[in-house]
mmCIF file of C-alpha atoms and ligand atoms in Angstrom:
data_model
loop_
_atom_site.group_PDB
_atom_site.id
_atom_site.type_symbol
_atom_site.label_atom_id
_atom_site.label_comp_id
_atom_site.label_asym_id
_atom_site.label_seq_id
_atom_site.Cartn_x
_atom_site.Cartn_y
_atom_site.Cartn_z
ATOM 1 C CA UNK A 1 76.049 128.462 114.759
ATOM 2 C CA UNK A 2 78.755 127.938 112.480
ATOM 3 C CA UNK A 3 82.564 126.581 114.293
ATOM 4 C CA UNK A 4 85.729 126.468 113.056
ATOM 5 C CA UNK A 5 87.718 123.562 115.074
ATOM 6 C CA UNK A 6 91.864 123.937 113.967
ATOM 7 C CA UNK A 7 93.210 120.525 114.648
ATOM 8 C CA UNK A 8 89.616 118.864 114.481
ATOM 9 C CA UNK A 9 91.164 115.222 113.128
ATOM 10 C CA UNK A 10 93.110 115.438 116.150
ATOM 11 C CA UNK A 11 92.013 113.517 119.467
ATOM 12 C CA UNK A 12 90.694 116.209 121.545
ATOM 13 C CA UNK A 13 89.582 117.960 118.193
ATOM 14 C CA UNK A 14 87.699 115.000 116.705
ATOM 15 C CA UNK A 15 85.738 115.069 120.261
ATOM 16 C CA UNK A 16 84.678 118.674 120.153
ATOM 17 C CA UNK A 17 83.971 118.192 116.536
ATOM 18 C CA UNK A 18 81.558 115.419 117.237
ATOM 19 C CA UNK A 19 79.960 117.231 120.441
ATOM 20 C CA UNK A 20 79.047 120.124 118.231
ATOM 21 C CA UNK A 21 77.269 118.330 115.645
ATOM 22 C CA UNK A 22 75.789 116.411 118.202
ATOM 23 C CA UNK A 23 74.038 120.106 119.772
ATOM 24 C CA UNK A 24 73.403 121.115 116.233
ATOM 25 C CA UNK A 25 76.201 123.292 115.253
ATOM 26 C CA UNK A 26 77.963 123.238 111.454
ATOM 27 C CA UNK A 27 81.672 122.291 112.231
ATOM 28 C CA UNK A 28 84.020 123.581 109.467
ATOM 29 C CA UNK A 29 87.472 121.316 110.487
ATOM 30 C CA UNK A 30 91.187 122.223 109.452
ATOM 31 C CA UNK A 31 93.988 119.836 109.838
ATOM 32 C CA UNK A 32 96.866 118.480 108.006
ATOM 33 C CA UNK A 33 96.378 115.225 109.651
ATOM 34 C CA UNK A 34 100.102 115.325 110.765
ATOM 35 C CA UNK A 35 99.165 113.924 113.668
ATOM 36 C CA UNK A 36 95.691 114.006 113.432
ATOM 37 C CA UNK A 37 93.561 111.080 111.481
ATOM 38 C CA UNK A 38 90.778 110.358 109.619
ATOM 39 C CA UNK A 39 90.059 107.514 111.251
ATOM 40 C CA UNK A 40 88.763 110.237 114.277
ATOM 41 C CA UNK A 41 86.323 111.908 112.292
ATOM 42 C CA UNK A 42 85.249 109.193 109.739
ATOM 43 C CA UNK A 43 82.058 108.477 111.751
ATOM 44 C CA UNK A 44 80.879 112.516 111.285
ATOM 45 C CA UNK A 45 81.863 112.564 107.410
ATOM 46 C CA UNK A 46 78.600 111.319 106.609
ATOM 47 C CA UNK A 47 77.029 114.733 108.632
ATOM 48 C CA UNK A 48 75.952 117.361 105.798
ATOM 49 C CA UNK A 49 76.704 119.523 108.594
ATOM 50 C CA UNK A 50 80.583 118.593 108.973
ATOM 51 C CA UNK A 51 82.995 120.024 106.472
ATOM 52 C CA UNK A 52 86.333 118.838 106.183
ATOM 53 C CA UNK A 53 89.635 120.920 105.135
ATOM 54 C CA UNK A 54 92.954 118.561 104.657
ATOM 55 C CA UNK A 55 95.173 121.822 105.074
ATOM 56 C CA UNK A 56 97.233 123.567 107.310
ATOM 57 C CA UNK A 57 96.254 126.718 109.218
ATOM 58 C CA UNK A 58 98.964 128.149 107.532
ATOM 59 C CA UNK A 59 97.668 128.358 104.121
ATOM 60 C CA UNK A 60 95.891 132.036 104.865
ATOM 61 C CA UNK A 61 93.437 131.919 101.896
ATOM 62 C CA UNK A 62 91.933 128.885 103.126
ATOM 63 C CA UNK A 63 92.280 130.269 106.633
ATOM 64 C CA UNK A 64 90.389 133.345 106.304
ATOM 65 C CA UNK A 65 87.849 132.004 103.819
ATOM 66 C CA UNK A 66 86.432 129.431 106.792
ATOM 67 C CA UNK A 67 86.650 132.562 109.165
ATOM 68 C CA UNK A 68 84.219 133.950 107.036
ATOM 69 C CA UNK A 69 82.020 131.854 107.498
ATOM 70 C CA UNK A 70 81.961 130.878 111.398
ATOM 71 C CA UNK A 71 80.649 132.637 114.104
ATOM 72 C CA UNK A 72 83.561 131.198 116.521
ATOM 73 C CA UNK A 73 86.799 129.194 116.662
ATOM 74 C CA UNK A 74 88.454 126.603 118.462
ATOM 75 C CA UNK A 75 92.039 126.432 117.842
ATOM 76 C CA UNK A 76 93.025 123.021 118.976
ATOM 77 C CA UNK A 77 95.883 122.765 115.839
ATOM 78 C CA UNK A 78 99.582 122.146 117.910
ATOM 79 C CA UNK A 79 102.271 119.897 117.812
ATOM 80 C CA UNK A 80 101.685 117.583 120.988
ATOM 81 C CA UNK A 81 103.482 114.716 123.067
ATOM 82 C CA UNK A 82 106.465 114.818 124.514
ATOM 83 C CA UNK A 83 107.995 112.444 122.608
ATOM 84 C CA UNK A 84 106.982 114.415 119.665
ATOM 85 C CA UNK A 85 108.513 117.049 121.112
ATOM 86 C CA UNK A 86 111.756 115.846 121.647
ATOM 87 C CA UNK A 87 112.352 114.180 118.230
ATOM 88 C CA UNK A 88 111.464 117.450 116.596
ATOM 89 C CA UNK A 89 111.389 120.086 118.212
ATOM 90 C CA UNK A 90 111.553 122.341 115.096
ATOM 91 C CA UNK A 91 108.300 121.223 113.993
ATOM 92 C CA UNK A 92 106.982 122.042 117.499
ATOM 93 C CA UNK A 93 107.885 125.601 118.325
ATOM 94 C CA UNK A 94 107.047 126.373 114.104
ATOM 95 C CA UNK A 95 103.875 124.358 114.691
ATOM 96 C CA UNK A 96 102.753 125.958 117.611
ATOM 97 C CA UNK A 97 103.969 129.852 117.218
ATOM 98 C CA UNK A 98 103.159 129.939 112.965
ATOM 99 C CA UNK A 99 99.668 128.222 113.477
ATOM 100 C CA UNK A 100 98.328 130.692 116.566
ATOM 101 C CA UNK A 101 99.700 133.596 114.882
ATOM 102 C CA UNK A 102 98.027 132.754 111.658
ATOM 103 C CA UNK A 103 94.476 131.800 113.591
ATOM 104 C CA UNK A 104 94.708 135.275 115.529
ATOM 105 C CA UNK A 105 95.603 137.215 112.416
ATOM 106 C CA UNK A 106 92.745 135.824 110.335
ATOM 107 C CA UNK A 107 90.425 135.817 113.236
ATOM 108 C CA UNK A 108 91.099 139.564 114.864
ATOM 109 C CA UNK A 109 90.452 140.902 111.080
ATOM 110 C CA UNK A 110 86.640 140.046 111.340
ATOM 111 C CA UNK A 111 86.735 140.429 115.287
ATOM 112 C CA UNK A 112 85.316 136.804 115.987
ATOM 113 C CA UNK A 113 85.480 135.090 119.169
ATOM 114 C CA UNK A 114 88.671 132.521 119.527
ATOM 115 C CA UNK A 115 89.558 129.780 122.034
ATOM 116 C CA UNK A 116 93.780 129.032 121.938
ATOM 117 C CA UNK A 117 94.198 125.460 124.011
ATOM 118 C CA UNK A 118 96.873 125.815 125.901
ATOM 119 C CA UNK A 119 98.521 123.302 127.848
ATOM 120 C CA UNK A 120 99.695 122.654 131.531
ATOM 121 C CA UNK A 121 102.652 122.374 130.591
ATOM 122 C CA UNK A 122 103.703 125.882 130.731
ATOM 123 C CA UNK A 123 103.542 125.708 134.190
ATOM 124 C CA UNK A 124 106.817 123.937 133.285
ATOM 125 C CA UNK A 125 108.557 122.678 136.646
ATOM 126 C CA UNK A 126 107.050 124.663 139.232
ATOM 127 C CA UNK A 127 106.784 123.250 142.847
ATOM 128 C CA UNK A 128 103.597 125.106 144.128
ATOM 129 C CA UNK A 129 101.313 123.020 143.345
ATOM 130 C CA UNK A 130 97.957 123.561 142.663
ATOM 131 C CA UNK A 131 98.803 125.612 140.022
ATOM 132 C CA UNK A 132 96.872 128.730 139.681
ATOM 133 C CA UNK A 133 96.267 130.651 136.592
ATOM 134 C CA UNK A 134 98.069 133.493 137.484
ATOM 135 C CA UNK A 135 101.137 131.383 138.794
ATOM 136 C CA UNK A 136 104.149 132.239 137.733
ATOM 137 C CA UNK A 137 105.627 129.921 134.686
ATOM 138 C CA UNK A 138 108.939 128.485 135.161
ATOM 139 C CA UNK A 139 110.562 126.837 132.426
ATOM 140 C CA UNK A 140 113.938 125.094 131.904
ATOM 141 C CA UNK A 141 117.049 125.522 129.848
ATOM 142 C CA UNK A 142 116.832 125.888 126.383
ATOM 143 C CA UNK A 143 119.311 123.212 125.977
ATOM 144 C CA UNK A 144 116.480 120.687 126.961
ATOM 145 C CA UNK A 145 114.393 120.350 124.061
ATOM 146 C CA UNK A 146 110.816 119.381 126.392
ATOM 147 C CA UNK A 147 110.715 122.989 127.273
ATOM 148 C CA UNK A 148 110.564 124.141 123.753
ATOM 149 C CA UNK A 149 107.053 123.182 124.029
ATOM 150 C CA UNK A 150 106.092 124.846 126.853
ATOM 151 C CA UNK A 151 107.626 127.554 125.537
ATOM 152 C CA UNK A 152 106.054 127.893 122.413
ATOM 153 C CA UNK A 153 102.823 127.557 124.242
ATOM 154 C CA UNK A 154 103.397 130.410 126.640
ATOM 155 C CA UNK A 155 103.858 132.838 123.507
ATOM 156 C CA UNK A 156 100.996 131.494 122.032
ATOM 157 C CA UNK A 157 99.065 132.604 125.209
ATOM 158 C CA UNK A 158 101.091 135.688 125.413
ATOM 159 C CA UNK A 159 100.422 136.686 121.950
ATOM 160 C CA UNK A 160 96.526 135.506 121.811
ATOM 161 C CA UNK A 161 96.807 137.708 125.328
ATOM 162 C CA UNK A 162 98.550 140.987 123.017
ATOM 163 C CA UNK A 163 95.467 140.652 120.717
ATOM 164 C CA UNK A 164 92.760 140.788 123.273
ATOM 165 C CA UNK A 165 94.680 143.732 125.073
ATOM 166 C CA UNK A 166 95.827 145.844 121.610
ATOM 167 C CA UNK A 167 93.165 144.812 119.076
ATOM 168 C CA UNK A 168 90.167 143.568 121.536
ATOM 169 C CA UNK A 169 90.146 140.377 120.061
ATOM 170 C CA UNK A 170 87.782 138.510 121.977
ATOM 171 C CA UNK A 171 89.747 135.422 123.017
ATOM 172 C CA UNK A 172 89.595 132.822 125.960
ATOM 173 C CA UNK A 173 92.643 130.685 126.727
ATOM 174 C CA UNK A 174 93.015 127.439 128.236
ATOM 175 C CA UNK A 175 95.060 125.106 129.695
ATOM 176 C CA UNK A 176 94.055 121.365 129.446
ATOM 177 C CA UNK A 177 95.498 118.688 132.532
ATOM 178 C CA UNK A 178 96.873 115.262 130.469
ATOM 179 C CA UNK A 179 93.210 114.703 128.571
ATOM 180 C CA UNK A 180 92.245 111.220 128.139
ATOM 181 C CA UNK A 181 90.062 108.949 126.380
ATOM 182 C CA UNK A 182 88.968 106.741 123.441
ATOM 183 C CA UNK A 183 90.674 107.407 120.323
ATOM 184 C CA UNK A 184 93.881 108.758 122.343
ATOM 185 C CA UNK A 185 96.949 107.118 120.554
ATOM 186 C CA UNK A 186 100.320 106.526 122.045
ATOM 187 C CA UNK A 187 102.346 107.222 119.428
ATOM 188 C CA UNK A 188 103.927 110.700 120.419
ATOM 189 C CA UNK A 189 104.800 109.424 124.259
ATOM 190 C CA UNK A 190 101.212 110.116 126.122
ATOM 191 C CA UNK A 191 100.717 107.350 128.938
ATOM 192 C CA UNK A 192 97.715 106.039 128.967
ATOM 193 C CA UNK A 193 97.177 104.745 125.902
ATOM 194 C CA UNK A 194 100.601 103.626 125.901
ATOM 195 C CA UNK A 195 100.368 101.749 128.879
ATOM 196 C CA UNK A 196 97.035 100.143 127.829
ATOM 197 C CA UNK A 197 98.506 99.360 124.338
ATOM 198 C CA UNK A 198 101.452 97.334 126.533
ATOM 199 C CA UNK A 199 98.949 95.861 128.750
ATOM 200 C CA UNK A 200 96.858 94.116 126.376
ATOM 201 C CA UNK A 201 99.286 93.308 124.338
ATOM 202 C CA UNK A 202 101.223 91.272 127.065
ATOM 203 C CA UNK A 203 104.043 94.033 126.957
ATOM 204 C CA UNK A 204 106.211 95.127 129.765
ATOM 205 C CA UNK A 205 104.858 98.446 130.958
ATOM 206 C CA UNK A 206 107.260 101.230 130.911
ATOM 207 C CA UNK A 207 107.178 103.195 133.633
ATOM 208 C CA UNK A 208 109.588 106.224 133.380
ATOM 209 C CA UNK A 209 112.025 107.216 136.008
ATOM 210 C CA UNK A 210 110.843 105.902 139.756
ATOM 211 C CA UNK A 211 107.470 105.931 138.920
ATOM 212 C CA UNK A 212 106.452 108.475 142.216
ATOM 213 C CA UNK A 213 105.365 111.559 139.435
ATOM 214 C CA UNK A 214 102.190 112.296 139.553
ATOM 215 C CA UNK A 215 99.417 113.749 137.516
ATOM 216 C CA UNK A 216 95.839 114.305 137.083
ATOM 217 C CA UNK A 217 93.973 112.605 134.273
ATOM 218 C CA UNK A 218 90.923 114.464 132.556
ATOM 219 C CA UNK A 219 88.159 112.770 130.885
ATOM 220 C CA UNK A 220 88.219 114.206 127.098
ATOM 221 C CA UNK A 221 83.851 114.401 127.241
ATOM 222 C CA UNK A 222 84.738 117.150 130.170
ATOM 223 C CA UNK A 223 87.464 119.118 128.544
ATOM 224 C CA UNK A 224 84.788 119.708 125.250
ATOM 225 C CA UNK A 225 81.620 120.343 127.605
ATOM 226 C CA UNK A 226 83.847 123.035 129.530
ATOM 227 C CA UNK A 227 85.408 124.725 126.556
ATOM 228 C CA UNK A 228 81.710 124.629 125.052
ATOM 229 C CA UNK A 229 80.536 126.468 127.863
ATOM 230 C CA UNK A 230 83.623 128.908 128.261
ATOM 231 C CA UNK A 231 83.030 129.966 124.583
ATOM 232 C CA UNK A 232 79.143 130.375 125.272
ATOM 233 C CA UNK A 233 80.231 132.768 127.930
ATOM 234 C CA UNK A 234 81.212 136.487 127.642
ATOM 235 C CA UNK A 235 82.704 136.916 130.951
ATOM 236 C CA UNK A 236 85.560 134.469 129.822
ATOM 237 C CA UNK A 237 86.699 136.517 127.356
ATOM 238 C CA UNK A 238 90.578 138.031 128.055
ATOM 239 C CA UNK A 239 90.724 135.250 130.653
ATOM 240 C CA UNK A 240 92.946 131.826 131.326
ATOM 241 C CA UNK A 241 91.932 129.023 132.623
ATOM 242 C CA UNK A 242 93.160 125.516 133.921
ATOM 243 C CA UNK A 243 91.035 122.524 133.036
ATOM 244 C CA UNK A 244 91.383 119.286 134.697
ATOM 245 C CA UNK A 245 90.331 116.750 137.272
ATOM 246 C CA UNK A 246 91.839 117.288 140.618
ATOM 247 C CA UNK A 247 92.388 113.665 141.076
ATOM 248 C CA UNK A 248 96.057 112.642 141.319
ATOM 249 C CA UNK A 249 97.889 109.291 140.589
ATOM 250 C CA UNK A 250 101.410 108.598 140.538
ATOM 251 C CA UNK A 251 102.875 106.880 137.135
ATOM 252 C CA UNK A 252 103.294 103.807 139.008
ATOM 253 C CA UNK A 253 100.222 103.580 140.608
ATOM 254 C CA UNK A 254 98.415 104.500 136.969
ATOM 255 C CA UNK A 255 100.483 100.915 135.678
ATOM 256 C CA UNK A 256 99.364 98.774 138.000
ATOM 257 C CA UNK A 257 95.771 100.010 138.093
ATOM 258 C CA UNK A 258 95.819 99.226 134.172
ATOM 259 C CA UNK A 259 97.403 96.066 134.089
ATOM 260 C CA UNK A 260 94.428 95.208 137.056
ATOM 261 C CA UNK A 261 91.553 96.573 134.915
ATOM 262 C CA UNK A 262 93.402 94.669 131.852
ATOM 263 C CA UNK A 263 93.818 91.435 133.825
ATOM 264 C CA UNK A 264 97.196 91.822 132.070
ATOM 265 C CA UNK A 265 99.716 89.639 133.063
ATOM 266 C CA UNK A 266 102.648 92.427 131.877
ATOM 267 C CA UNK A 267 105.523 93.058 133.921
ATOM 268 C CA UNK A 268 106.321 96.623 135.002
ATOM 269 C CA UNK A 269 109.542 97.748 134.244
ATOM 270 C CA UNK A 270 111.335 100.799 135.195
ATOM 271 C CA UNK A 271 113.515 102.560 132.685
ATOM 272 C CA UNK A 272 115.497 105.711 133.296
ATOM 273 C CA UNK A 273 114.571 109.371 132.187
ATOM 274 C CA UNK A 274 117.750 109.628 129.767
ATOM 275 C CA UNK A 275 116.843 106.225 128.301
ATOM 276 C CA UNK A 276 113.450 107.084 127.384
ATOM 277 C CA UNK A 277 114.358 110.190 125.996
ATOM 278 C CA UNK A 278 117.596 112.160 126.564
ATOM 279 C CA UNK A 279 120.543 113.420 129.172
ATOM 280 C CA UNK A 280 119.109 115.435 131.504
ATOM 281 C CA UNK A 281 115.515 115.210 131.105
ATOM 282 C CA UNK A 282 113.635 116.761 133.049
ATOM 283 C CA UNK A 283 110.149 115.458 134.130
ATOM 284 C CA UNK A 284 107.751 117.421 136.679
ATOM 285 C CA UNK A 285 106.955 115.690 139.595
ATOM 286 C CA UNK A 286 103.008 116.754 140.430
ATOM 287 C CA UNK A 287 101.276 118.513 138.278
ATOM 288 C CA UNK A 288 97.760 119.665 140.211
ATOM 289 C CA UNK A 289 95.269 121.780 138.394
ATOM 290 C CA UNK A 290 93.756 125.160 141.101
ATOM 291 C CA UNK A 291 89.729 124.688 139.241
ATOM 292 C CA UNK A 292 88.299 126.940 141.348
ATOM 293 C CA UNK A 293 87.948 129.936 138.397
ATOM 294 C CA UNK A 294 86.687 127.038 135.885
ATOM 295 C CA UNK A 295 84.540 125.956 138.176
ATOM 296 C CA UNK A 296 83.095 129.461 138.819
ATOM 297 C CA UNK A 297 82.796 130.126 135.500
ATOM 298 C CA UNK A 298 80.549 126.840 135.112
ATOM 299 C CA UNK A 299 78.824 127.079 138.145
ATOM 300 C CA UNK A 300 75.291 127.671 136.618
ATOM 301 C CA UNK A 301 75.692 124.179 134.515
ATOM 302 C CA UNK A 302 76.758 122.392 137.841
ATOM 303 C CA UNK A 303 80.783 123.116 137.510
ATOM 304 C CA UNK A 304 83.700 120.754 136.403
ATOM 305 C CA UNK A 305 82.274 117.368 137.045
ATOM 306 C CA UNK A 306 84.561 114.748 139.192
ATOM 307 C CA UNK A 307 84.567 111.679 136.538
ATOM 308 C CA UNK A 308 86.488 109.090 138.343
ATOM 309 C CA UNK A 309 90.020 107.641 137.065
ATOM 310 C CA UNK A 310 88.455 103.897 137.073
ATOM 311 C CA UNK A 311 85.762 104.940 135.076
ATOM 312 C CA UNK A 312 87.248 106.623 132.379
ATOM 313 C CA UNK A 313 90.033 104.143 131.910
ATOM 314 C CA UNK A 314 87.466 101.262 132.042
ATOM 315 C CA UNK A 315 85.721 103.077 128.949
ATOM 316 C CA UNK A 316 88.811 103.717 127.346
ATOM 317 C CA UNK A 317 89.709 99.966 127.748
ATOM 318 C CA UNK A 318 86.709 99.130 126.182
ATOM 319 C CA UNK A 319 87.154 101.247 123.011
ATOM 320 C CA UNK A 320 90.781 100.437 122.364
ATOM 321 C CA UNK A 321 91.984 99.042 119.428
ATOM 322 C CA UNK A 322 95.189 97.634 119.321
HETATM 323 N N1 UDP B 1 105.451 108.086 131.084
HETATM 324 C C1 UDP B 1 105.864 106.813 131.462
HETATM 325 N N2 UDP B 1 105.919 105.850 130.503
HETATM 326 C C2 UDP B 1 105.559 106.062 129.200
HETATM 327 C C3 UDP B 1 105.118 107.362 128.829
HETATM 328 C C4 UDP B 1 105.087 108.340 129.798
HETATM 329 O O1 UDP B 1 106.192 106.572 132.630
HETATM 330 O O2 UDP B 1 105.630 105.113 128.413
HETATM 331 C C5 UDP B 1 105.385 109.135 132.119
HETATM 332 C C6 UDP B 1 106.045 110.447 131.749
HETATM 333 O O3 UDP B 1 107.418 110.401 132.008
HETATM 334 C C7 UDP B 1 105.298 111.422 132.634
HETATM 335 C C8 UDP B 1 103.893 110.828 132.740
HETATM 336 O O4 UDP B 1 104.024 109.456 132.357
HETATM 337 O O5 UDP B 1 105.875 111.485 133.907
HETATM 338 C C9 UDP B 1 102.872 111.499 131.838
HETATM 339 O O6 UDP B 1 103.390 111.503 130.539
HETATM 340 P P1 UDP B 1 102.612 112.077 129.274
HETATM 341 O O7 UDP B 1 103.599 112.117 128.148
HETATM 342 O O8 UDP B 1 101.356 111.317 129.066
HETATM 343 O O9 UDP B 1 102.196 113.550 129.707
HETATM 344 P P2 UDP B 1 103.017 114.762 130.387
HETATM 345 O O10 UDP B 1 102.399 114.862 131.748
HETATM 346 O O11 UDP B 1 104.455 114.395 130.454
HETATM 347 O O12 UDP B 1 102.731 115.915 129.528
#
């Protein structure tokens, strides 16, 4: 088959990209490597079967010239990390909203199959946790620039949602639980590597806030094999779903499991919310995916496999480069 992956230099991108080739799929990538890199895919440009775009999904000739070609797309192209986020948040919600409405436009004109990632995060601060798909979404004031990304997410879902109901647009939506793993970088505020980066580097770890906040950490080798098999599916089409481990650790708990695996010998520090990022932050406090309609879904391949924390950060320890 031939695959369009938006956003393939990126981290979860450059992971699908390299577990298609690896089943035998040609993987046509766009990205603008804005916070994507090449150093992600460098290893696949030597694939005749991996073609690479330096563009953005805006650029609708391009666009719709690749969606010629492919049988199905992954839209994976966002703006992403909170700290992103917060120092611009224009780029986020234009990001986001421009580059889904783009990929559904192009897409619903030859009626192909689409997958919009979708984050978590749209669950926004909700209490009830698990979350379920069909939860409802409740998101902060629009004074606090965080929620503009959940935000912008949630209209991406509610517009890929307006094509599937208006046009039939056959297109499967889903919502990824912090993703980690090799090739992960820090730079726009996610934890892990950030915390590793600090560890080995004999860095005080920065724990936000008091540290209890919990969340569930995916292995990135899941997320792909799921969305793989959610797009091989017809019954997913029209549908949402949450993707994630079900294991939870608290922040604090996360830093001093790395700096043991590290054998760092890092302090841990605590620094406040509106030091890290600004007055009146606001961070969730669990964030719990409900897998049971994933795990459904993937039932006949064995489900959502349980990859343990431990392992996942050892391998990710192994692979990092500082
Ligand atoms: N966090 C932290 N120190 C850091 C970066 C993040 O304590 O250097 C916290 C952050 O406040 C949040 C959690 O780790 O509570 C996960 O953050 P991340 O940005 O990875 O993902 P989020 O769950 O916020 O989307």
């Amino acid at each position: 088959m031939n695959v369009l992956v938006t956003g393939g230099c990126g981290f979860i991108g450059s992971h699908l990209a390299e577990k298609l080739l690896s089943i035998g799929h040609e993987v046509y990538i766009i990205d603008d490597l804005s916070t994507g890199s090449i150093n992600n895919i460098k290893h696949l440009q030597t694939n005749p079967k991996f073609h690479l775009n330096k563009d953005t999904i805006t650029n609708d000739s391009l666009l719709s010239s690749i969606v010629d070609k492919v049988d199905i797309i992954y839209h994976l192209a966002a703006a992403v990390g909170v700290q992103l986020v917060m120092k611009s948040p224009i780029r986020t919600i234009e990001t986001n909203v421009h580059g889904t409405e783009a990929v559904l436009k192009a897409t619903s004109k030859q009626n192909k199959k689409v997958l919009i990632a979708s984050t978590s995060e749209v669950y926004g601060k909700s209490e009830k946790v698990p979350y379920k798909e069909d939860d409802n979404l409740l998101i902060g004031a629009s004074t606090l620039g965080r929620w503009s990304y959940a935000c912008s997410k949630a209209l991406d879902e509610f517009l890929a949602m307006a094509y599937w109901k208006e046009k039939k647009l056959p297109v499967v939506i889903t919502r990824f639980f912090n993703t980690i793993g090799p090739r992960q970088t820090g730079q726009y505020g996610m934890v892990v590597p950030r915390f590793i980066k600090q560890a080995l580097s004999g860095k005080p770890i920065t724990v936000y806030g008091d540290g209890k906040q919990a969340r569930c950490f995916t292995y990135v080798e899941n997320v792909v094999n799921a969305i793989i098999s959610l797009m091989e599916n017809k019954e997913s089409i029209g549908q949402v779903f949450n993707i994630g481990s079900t294991e939870e650790i608290s922040i604090e708990n996360l830093a001093k499991k790395i700096k043991q695996l590290t054998s760092s010998s890092s302090e841990i520090v605590y620094i406040p919310y509106e030091q890290a990022h600004e007055h009146g932050f606001e961070d969730m406090r669990r964030r719990i995916p409900d897998i049971s309609k994933l795990s459904g879904m993937l039932s006949k391949t064995g489900g959502f496999p349980k990859h343990g924390l431990d392992e996942t950060l050892k391998l990710i320890i192994k692979n990092f480069k500082l």
